[in-house]
Structures are given as C-alpha cells and as structure tokens.
Coordinates of C-alpha atoms and ligand atoms in Angstrom, one line a residue:
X278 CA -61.2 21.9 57.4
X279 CA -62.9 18.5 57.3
X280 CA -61.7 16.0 54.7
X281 CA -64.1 16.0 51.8
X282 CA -63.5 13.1 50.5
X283 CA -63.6 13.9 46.3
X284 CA -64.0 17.4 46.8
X285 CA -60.8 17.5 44.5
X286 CA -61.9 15.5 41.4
X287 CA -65.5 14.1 41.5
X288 CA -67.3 16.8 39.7
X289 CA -70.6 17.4 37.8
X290 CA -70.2 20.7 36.0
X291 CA -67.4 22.4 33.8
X292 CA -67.0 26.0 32.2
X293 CA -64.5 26.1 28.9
X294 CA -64.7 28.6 26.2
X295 CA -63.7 28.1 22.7
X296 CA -60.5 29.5 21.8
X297 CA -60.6 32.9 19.7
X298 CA -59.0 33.8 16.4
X299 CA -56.4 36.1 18.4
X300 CA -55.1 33.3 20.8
X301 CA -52.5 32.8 18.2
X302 CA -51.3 36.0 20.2
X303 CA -51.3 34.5 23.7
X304 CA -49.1 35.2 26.1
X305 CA -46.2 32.9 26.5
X306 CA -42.3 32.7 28.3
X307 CA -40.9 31.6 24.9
X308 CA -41.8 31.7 21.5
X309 CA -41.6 28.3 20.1
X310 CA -44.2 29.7 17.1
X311 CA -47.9 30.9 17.0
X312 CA -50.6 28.5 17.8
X313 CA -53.1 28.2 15.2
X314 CA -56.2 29.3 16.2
X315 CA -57.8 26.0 13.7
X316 CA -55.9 23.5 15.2
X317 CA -56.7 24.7 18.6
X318 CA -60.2 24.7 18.4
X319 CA -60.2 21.1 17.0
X320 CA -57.8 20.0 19.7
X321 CA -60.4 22.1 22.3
X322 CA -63.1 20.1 21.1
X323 CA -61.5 16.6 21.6
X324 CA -61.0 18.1 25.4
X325 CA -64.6 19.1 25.7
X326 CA -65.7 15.7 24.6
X327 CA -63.2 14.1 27.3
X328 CA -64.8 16.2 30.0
X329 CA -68.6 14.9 28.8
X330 CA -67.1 11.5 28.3
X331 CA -66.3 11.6 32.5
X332 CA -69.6 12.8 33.4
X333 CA -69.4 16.5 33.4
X334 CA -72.4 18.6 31.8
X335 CA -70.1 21.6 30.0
X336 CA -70.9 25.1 29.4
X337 CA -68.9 26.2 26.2
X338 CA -68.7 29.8 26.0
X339 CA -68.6 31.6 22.7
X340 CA -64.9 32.6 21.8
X341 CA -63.5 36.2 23.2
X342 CA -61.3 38.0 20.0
X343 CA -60.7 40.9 22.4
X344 CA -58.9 37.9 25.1
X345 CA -56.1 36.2 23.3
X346 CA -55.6 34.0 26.2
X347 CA -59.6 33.8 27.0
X348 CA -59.9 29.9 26.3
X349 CA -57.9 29.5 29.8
X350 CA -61.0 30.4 32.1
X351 CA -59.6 28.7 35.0
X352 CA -57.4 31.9 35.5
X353 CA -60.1 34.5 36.3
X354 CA -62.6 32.6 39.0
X355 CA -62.7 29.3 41.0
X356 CA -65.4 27.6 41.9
X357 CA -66.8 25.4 45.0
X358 CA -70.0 23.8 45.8
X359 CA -70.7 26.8 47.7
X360 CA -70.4 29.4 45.2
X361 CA -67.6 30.9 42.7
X362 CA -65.3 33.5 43.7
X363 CA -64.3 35.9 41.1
X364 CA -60.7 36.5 40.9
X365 CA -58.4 38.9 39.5
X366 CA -55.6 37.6 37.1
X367 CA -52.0 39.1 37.8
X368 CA -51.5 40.4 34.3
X369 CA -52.8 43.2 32.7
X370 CA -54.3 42.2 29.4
X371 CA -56.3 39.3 31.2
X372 CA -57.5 41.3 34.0
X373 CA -60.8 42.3 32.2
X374 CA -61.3 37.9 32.0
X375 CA -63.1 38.1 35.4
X376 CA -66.5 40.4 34.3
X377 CA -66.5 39.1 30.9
X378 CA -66.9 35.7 32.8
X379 CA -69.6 36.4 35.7
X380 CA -72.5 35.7 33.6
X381 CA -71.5 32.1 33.0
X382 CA -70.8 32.2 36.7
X383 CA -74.4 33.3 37.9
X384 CA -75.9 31.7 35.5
X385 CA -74.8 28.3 37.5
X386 CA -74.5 29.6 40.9
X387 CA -76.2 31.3 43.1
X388 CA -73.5 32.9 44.8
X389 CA -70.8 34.5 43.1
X390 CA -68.3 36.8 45.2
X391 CA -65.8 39.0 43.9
X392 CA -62.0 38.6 44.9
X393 CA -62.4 41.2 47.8
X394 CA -59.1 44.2 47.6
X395 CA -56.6 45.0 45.4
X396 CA -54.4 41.8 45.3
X397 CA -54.3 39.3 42.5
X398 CA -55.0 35.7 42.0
X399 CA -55.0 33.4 38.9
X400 CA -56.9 29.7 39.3
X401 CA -53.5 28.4 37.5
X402 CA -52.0 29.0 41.6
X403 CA -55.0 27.3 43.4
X404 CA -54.8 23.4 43.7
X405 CA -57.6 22.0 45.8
X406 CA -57.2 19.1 47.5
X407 CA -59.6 17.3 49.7
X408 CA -58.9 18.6 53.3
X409 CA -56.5 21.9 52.1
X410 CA -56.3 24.4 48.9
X411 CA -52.7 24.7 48.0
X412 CA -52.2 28.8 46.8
X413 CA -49.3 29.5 45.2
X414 CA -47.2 32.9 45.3
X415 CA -46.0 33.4 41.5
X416 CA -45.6 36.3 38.4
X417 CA -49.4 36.0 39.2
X418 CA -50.7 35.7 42.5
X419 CA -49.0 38.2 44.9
X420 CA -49.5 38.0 48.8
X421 CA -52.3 40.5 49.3
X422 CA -54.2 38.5 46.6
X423 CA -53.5 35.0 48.3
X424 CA -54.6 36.5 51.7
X425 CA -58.0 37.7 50.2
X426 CA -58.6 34.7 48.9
X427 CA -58.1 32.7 51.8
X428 CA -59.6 34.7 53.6
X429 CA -63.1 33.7 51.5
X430 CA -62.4 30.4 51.8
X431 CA -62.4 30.6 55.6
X432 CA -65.8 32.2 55.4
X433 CA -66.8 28.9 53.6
X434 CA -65.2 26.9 55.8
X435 CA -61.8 25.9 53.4
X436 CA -58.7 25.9 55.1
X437 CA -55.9 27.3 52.7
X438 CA -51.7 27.1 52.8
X439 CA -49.8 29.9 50.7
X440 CA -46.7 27.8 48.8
X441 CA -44.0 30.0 47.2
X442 CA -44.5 28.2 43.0
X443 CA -40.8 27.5 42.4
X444 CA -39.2 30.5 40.0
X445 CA -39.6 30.1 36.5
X446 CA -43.1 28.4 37.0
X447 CA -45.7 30.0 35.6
X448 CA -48.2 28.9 37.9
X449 CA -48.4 26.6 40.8
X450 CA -50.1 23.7 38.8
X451 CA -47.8 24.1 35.8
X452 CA -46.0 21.8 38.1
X453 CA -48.1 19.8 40.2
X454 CA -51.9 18.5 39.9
X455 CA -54.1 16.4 42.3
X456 CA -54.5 12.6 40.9
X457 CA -57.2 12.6 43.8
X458 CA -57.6 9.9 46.7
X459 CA -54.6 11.8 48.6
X460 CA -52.0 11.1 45.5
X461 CA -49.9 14.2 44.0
X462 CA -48.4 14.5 40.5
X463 CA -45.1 16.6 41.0
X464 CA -42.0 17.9 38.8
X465 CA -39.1 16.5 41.0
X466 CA -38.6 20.3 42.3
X467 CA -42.5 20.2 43.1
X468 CA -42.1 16.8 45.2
X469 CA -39.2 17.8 47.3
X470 CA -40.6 21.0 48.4
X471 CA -42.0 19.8 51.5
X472 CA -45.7 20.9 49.9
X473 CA -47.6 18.1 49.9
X474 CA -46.7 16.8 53.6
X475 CA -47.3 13.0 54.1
X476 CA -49.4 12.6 51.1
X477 CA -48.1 10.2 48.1
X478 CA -46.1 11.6 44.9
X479 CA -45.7 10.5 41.8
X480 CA -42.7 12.2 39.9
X481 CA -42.8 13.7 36.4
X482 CA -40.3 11.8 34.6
X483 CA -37.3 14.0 33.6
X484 CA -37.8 15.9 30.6
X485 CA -41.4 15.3 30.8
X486 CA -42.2 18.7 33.1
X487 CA -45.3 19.7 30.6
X488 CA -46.9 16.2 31.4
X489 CA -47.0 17.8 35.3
X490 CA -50.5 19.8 34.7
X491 CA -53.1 16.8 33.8
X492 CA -57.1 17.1 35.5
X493 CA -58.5 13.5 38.2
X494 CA -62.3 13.7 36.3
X495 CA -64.2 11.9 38.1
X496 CA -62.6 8.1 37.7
X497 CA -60.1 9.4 34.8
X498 CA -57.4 11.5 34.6
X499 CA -56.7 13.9 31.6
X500 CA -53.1 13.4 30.5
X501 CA -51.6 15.5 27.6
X502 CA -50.1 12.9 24.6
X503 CA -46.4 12.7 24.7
X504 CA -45.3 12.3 27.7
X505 CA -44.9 8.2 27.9
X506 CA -42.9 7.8 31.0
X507 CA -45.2 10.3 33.3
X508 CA -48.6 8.9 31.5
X509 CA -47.3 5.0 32.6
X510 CA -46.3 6.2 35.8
X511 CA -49.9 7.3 36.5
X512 CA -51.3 4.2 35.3
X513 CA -49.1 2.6 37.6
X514 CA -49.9 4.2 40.2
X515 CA -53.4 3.1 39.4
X516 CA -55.0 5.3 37.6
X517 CA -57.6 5.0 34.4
X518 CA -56.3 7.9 31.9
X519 CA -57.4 9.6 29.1
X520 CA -54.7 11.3 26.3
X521 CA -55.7 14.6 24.7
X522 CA -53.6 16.9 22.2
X523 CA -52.1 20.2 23.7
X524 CA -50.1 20.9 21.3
X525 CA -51.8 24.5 20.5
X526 CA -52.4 25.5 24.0
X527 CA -48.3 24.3 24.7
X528 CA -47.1 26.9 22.7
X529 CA -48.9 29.9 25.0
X530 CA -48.2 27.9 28.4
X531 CA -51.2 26.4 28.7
X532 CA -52.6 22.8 30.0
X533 CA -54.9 21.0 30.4
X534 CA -56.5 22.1 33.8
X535 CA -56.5 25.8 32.5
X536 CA -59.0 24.9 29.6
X537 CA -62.2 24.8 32.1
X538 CA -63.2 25.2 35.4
X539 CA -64.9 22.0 37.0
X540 CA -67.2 21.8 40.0
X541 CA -69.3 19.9 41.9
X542 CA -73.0 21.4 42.0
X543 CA -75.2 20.0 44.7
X544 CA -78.1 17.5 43.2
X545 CA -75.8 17.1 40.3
Ligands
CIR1099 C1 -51.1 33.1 30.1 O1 -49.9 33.3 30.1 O2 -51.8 33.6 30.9 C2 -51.6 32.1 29.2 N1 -50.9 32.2 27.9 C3 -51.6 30.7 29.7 C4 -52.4 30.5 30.9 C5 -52.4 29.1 31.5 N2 -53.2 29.0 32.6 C6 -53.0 28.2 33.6 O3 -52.0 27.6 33.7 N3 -54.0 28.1 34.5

C-alpha cells in the first residue's frame, strides 16, 4: 500500500465510553484487586480531556452495566477514513461489544462493514502504521479472523502482515504502539522479533512492560504515569508527551489505546 504519511496518529475523531459500575468485574490474567468503578471514571475523564486537549472531537458513550470490560471499545471495531469494520472479540462475554457499538459507528460513518465469517479479531491485535497494519495472532485474534480482516483491508486498499503476539501477551499492542513518523515503542521481546523491519525502536525499559501500550495523538503521545525510564526515553527520542493515570484500567489489563477508537474523518 502507499505510505500515508500520518495515517497512524494524526486524527480528528475518537469513540470512548464511560466505564460501567460492573467493570470492577473485568476480565483480567491476575488479580491484583477490583478496580473501582469511581476512581475509573475520574481517571477516564482526565483521558477524555487529553484526547480533546490534541484535537480530537470525542464521542463518549453512555456506560454499558451488562459489559464489564465495555469502556475498552477499541476491541470490538476499527476504524479508517474509509469506513469502520465491525469486529468480533475472541472472548465470549465481550462478543455482544460489536452491535451494542454500531450505532456510534454509523452515526460517524457512512460505511460500516461487519468482520465478514466466523473468525475473531480484537482492535487490542491491530497496530496501524503508515504503509502496513500489524495483526497479531493471540488468546484473541485466531487465523480465520486475521484473514477476514485483511482481507477487508485489501478491498480498501490496506496492506496487512499477521505477527504471532508473543505468549503471555494479551494483545499485540499490550506490547508495542506506534510513536508515529516510522518510530516503534517495543517490550525488548517486541523489538527483537524481526516485526517492525527497518523501522526505529525505542525499548521499554525493564520492568516498565505496562508503559509499552501509550497512543501518538496528533503531536503528543499519551504515556501512562509511572513508568519514568520509558516516558524519558520517548521524550528522547523526540517526542512531546502527555501522562495520564491507568491505575483502574491496570488492574483488568487495560491501556491506554484500548480506552477509544481514533480516526481520521475526511474534512475533519
Ligand atoms: C479484556 O481482557 O478484554 C479487558 N479486561 C482488557 C481489554 C484491553 N484491551 C486492549 O488491550 N485493547
């Protein structure tokens, strides 16, 4: 595909959805504790104030009590200039995430496909950068689901690579985010995978994994608080960051990039 240049991180538009009362029953790998739901919603609002704060106009949906993990809308669709493709989340008590999001969907797009077959797909496996999207297999995203997906992207002209996410990742970008202009954030496993070809890495600093999942805005990156040694590599590398708190969404393995979905709309 061509090289878009920004097609990664310059973006006018972002879904999030306030999280629910029950997300203090999210799904997570290890307990470390409940999130409160309080806490959460206060910490979602700084987030949703970041995202303005770039540029982005935000849609916040109304919470979900029936989706525990509901607040992480980046899971059931992804979204391109083109349109939004509906996907189908890999676990069972999300899967229902897709339809109760399609009317946010059409009510920004005009074109909103459905993940086509039986395979699955969570957004927490898709990193777009500006000439490839990165899938990755994981817990979530199984072959048949990576292949339909790609398979839509070819119809709107997207090349995509299937990666293997590394075992005991939950999803592809738990590990790895775009900082945009051809620069990768990795875990150390992430940057020696061979993944990223040619392009430049900058390396999680040990004991820092978490600080891996961060969101390129427009001229700022998102970086959770906490993580000192990856959030002044960044700035090193030249970037103008932002901190937020994730301590709520931590606890159900969430980050930052699963808290919205952000796109570019065409006139802005
Ligand atoms: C889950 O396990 O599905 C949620 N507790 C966390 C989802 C995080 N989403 C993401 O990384 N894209």
């Amino acid at each position: 595909m061509a090289h878009r240049p920004g097609l990664s991180h310059r973006f006018t538009h972002a879904i999030a959805r306030t999280p629910s009362n029950s997300v203090s029953k999210g799904i997570r790998a290890v307990d470390s504790g409940d999130p409160d739901a309080e806490t959460f919603r206060r910490e979602h609002g700084l987030y949703v104030k970041a995202l303005q704060g770039a540029g982005l106009t935000v849609d916040v949906l109304p919470p979900l009590e029936a989706f525990p993990d509901s607040c992480f809308v980046e899971d059931p669709a992804f979204c391109l200039p083109e349109g939004a493709i509906r996907l189908r989340p890999g676990t069972q008590s999300r899967e229902a995430e897709g339809a109760a999001i399609r009317s946010a969907l059409e009510n920004r797009f005009d074109t909103v496909v459905d993940l086509p077959g039986q395979g699955c797909v969570d957004g927490g496996d898709i990193l777009m950068l500006d000439d490839v999207i990165l899938i990755g297999l994981s817990a979530r995203t199984n072959r048949a689901g990576a292949e339909a997906f790609a398979g839509v992207l070819a119809n709107w002209g997207y090349m995509a690579e299937v990666c293997e996410t590394p075992d005991g990742v939950l999803h592809f970008k738990t590990a790895c985010s775009t900082l945009g202009d051809d620069v990768i954030l990795a875990t150390r496993v992430m940057a020696e995978s061979g993944f990223f070809g040619d392009r430049k890495t900058v390396v999680v600093a040990d004991g820092e994994d978490y600080a891996a999942n961060v969101i390129r805005v427009n001229d700022a990156v998102l970086v959770p608080e906490g993580y000192p040694q990856t959030h002044a590599a960044i700035q090193a590398a030249g970037f103008k960051t932002v901190l937020l708190p994730t301590h709520e969404a931590r606890k159900i393995d969430g980050g930052l990039s699963c808290l919205s979905l952000r796109f570019a709309l065409p006139g802005g």
